[in-house]
CSV table of C-alpha atoms in Angstrom, one decimal:
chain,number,residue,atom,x,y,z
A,1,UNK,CA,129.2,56.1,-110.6
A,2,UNK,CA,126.5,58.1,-110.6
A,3,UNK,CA,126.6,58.2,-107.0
A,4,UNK,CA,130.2,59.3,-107.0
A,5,UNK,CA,129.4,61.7,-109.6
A,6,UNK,CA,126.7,62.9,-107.2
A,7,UNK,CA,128.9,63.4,-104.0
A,8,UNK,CA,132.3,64.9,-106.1
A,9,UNK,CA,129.6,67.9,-107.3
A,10,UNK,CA,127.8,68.5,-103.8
A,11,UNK,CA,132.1,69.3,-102.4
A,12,UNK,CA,132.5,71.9,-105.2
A,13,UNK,CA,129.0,73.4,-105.1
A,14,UNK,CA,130.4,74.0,-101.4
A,15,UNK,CA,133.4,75.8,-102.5
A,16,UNK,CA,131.5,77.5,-105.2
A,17,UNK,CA,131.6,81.3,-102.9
A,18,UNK,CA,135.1,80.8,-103.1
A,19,UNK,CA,135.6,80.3,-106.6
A,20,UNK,CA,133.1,82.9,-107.7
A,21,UNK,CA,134.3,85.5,-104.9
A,22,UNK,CA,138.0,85.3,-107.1
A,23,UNK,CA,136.5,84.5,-110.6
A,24,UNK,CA,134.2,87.6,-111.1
A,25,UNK,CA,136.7,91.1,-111.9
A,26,UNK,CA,134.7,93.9,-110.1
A,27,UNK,CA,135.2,93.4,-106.3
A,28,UNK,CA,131.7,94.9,-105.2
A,29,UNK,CA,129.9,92.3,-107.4
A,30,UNK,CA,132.2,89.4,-106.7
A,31,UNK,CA,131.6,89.5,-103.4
A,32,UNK,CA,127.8,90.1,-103.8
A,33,UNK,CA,127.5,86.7,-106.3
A,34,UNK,CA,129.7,84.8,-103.4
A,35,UNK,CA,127.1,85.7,-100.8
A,36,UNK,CA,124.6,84.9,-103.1
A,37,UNK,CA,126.2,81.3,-103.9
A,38,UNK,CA,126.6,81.3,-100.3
A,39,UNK,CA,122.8,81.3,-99.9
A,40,UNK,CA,122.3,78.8,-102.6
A,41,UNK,CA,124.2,76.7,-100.4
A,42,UNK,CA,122.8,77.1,-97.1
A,43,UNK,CA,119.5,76.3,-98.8
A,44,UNK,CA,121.1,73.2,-100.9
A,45,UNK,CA,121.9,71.9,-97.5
A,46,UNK,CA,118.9,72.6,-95.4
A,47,UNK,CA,116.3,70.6,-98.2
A,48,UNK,CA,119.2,68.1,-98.1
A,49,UNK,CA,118.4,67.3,-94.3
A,50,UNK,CA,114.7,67.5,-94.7
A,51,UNK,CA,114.9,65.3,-97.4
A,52,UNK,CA,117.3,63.0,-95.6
A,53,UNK,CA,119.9,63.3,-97.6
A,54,UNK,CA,122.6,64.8,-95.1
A,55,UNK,CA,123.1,64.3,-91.2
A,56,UNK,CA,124.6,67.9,-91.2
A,57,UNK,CA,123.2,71.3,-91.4
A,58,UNK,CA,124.9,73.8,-90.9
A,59,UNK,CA,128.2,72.8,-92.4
A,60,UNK,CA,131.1,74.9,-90.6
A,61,UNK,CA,132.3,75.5,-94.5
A,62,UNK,CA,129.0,76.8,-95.5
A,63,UNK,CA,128.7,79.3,-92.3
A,64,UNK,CA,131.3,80.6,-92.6
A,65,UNK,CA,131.5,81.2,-96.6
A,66,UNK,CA,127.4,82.8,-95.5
A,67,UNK,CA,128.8,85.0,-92.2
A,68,UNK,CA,131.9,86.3,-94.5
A,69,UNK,CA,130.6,87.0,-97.5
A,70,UNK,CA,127.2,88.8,-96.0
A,71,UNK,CA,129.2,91.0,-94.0
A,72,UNK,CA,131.4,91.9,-96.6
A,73,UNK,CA,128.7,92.8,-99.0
A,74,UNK,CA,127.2,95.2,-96.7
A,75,UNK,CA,130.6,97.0,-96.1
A,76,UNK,CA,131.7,97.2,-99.7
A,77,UNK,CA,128.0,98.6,-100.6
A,78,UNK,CA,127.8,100.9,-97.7
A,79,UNK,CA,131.5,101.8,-97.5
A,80,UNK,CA,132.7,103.1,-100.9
A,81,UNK,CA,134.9,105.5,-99.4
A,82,UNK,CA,137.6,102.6,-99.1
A,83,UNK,CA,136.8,101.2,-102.2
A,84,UNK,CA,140.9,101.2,-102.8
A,85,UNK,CA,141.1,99.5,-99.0
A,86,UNK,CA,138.9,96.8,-100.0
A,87,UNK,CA,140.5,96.2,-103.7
A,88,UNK,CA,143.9,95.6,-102.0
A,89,UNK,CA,143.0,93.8,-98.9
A,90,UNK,CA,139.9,91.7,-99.7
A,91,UNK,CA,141.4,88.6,-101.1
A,92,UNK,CA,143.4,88.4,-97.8
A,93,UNK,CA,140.5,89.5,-95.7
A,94,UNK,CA,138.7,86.7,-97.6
A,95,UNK,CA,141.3,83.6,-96.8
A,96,UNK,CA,142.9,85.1,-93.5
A,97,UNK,CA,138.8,85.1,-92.2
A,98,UNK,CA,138.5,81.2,-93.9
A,99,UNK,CA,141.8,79.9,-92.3
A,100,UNK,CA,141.3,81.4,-89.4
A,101,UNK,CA,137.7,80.3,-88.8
A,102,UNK,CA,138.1,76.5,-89.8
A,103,UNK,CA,141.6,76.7,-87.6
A,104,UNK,CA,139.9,77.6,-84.7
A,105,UNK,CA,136.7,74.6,-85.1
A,106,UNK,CA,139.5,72.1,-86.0
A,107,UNK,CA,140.6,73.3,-82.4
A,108,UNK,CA,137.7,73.1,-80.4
A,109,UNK,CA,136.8,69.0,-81.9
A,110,UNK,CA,134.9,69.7,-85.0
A,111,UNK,CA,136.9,69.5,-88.3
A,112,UNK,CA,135.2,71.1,-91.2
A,113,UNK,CA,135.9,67.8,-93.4
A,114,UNK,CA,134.3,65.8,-90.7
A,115,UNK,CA,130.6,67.9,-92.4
A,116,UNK,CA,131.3,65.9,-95.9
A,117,UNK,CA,132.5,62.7,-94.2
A,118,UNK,CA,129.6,62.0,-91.9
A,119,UNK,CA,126.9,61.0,-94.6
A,120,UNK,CA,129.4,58.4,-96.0
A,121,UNK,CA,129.2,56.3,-92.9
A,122,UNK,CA,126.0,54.3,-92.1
A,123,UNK,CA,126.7,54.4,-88.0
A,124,UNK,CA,128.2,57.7,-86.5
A,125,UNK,CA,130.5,55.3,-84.6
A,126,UNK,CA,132.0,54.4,-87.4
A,127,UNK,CA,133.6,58.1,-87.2
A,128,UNK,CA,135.8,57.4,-84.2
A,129,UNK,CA,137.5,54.3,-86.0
A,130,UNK,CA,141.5,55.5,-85.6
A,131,UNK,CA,141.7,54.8,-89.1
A,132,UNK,CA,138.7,57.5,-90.1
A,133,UNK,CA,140.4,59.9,-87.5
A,134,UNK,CA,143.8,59.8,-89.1
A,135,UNK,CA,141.9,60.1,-92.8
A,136,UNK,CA,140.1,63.1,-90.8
A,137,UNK,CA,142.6,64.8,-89.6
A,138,UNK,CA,145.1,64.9,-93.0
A,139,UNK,CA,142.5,65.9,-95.3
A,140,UNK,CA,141.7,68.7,-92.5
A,141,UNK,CA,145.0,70.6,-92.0
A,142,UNK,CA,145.8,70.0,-96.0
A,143,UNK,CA,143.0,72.2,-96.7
A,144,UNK,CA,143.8,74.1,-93.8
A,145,UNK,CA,147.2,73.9,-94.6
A,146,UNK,CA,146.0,75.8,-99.0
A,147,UNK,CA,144.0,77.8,-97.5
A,148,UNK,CA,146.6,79.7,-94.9
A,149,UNK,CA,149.1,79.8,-98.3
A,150,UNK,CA,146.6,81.6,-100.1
A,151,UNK,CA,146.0,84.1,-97.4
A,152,UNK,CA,149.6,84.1,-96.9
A,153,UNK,CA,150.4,85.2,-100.6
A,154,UNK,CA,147.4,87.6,-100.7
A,155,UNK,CA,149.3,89.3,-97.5
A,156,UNK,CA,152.3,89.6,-99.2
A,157,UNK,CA,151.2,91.2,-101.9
A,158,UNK,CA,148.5,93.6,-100.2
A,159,UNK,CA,151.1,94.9,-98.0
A,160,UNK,CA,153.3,94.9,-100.4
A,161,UNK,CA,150.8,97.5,-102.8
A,162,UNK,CA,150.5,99.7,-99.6
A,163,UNK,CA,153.9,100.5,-98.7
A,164,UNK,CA,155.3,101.1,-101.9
A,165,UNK,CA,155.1,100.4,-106.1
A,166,UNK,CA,155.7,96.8,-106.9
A,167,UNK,CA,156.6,95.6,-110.5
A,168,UNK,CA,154.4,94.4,-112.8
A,169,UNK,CA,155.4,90.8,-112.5
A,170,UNK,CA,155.3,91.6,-108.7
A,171,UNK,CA,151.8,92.3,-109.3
A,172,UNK,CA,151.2,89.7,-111.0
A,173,UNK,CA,152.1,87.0,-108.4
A,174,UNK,CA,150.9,88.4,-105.6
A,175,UNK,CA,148.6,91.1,-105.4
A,176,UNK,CA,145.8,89.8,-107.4
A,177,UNK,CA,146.7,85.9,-107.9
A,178,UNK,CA,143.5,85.2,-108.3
A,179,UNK,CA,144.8,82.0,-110.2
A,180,UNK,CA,146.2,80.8,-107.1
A,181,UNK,CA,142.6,80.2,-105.7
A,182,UNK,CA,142.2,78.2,-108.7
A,183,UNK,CA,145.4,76.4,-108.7
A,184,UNK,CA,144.8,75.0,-105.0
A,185,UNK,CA,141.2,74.1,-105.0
A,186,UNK,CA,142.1,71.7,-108.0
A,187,UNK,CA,145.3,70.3,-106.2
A,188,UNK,CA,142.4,70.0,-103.1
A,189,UNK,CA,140.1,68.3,-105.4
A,190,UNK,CA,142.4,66.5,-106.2
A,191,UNK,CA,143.7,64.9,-103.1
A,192,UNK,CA,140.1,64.1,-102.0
A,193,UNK,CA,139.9,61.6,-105.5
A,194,UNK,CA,143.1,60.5,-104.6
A,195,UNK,CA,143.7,59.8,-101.0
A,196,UNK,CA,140.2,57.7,-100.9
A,197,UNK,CA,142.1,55.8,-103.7
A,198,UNK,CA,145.4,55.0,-101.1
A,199,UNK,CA,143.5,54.5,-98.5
A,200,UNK,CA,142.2,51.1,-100.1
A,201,UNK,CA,145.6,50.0,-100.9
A,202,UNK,CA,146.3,47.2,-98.6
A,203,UNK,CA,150.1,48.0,-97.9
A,204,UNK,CA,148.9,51.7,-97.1
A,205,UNK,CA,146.1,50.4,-94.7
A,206,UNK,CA,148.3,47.7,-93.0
A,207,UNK,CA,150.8,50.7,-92.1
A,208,UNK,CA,147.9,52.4,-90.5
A,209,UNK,CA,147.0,49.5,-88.1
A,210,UNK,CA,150.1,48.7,-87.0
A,211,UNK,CA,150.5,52.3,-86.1
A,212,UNK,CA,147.3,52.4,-84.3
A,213,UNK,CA,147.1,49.1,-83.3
A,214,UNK,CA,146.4,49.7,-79.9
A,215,UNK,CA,143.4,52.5,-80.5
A,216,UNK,CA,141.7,49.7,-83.3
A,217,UNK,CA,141.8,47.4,-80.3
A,218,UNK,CA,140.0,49.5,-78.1
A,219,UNK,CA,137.5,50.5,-81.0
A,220,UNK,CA,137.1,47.4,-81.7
A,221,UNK,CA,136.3,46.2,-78.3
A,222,UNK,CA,134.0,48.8,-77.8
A,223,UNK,CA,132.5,48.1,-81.3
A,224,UNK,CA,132.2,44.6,-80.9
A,225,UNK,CA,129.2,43.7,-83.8
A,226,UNK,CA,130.7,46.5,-86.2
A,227,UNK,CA,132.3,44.8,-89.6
A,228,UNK,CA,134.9,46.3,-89.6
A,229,UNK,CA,135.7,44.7,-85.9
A,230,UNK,CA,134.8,41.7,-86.9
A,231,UNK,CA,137.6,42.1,-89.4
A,232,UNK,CA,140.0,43.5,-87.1
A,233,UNK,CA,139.8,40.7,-84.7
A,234,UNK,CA,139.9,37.9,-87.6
A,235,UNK,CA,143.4,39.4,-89.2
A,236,UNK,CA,144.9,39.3,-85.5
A,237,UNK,CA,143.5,35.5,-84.7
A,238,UNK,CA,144.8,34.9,-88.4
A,239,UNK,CA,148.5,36.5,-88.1
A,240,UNK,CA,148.7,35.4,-84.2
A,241,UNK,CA,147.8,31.6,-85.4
A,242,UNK,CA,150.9,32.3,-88.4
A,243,UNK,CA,152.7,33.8,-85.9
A,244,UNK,CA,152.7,30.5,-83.7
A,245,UNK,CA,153.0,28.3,-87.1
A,246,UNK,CA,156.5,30.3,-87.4
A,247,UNK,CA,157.7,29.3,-83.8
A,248,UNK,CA,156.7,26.1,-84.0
A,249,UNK,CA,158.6,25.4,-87.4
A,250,UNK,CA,161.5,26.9,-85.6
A,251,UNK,CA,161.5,25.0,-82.5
């Protein structure tokens, strides 16, 4: 459990910039503490490869959160002329920049989740299983998927502020939800407890190979003296032999 315990606080030490970057009132300093716990980070994850304890450095997550976040706290220390520019725009400056960024490595082949998945697997092959793909790729655009609704909300309601006066409940919703950021990352969090959690369920993962029956084979094939192979090709020799039982019994 420990373990568990170990890996669960490593994911939200990652989103830490993001949290703190919404938490903190003043703007200036918010952004200066999320390029600091940016840093922390970057560090975090660089003595976590040279003490062997990741396979990844830099995570796409963690470069970005440091390239944002250290621009941003040069502009709003330099530039406090738009002071009022920044106050209504950054928190969609923030996300639009995060979405945009992780959109555009999901693109070119390399998935921002695929950083946090990679030390779970003891062979890198293991990675290209269909079934580790499909995992990949849902967790990816459902974050992908938060973080362009918070941007998308934070747009709203900073365009809204600069063409005219909004209400106060308005206001409330959308131009400074900062409890929006809050209200996602636990739904997030939540969804990486529970999806490992369906994944084992047996039904769930029998869906999945008959689905991508034909890519498992290929893996498998290519795989031959991986486990999980060794599985696959025992469940088909086990439900072809039933399979031949059945027309027997009919015959």
């Amino acid at each position: 459990w420990r373990e568990k315990v170990g890996k669960v606080a490593l994911v939200v030490v990652s989103f830490l910039p993001l949290v703190v970057a919404f938490a903190v009132p003043d703007f200036r300093i918010a952004t200066t503490c999320a390029f600091g716990a940016s840093v922390f980070d970057f560090a975090l994850d660089f003595y976590r490869l040279k003490t062997g304890r990741t396979k990844v450095f830099p995570k796409v997550l963690n470069a970005v959160f440091l390239s944002l976040f250290g621009i941003l706290t040069v502009l709003m220390w330099a530039d406090t002329k738009r002071d009022t520019v920044y106050i209504v725009w950054d928190g969609f400056i923030i996300m639009g920049t995060v979405t945009f960024c992780i959109t555009v490595m999901t693109l070119a082949g390399h998935p921002f989740v695929k950083d946090f998945m990679v030390d779970s697997f003891d062979d890198a092959c293991q990675l290209e299983s269909p079934l580790v793909l499909h995992s990949m790729r849902f967790m990816n655009w459902a974050w992908t998927l938060m973080f362009f609704m918070m941007a998308a909300v934070y747009l709203v309601g900073a365009v809204t502020l600069t063409v005219g006066s909004p209400g106060e409940q308005f206001q409330l919703a959308f131009c400074n939800p900062a409890y929006l950021t809050f209200v996602f990352l636990i739904a997030g969090f939540g969804l990486n407890a529970y999806y490992p959690k369906r994944f084992k369920d047996p039904a769930f993962r029998s869906k999945l190979l008959r689905k991508y029956d034909k890519e498992m084979e290929a893996w498998c094939t290519k795989y031959p003296e991986q486990e999980w192979s060794k599985l696959y090709f025992e469940g088909k020799a086990q439900a072809n032999e039933e399979r031949g039982d059945d027309d027997d019994a009919l015959h």
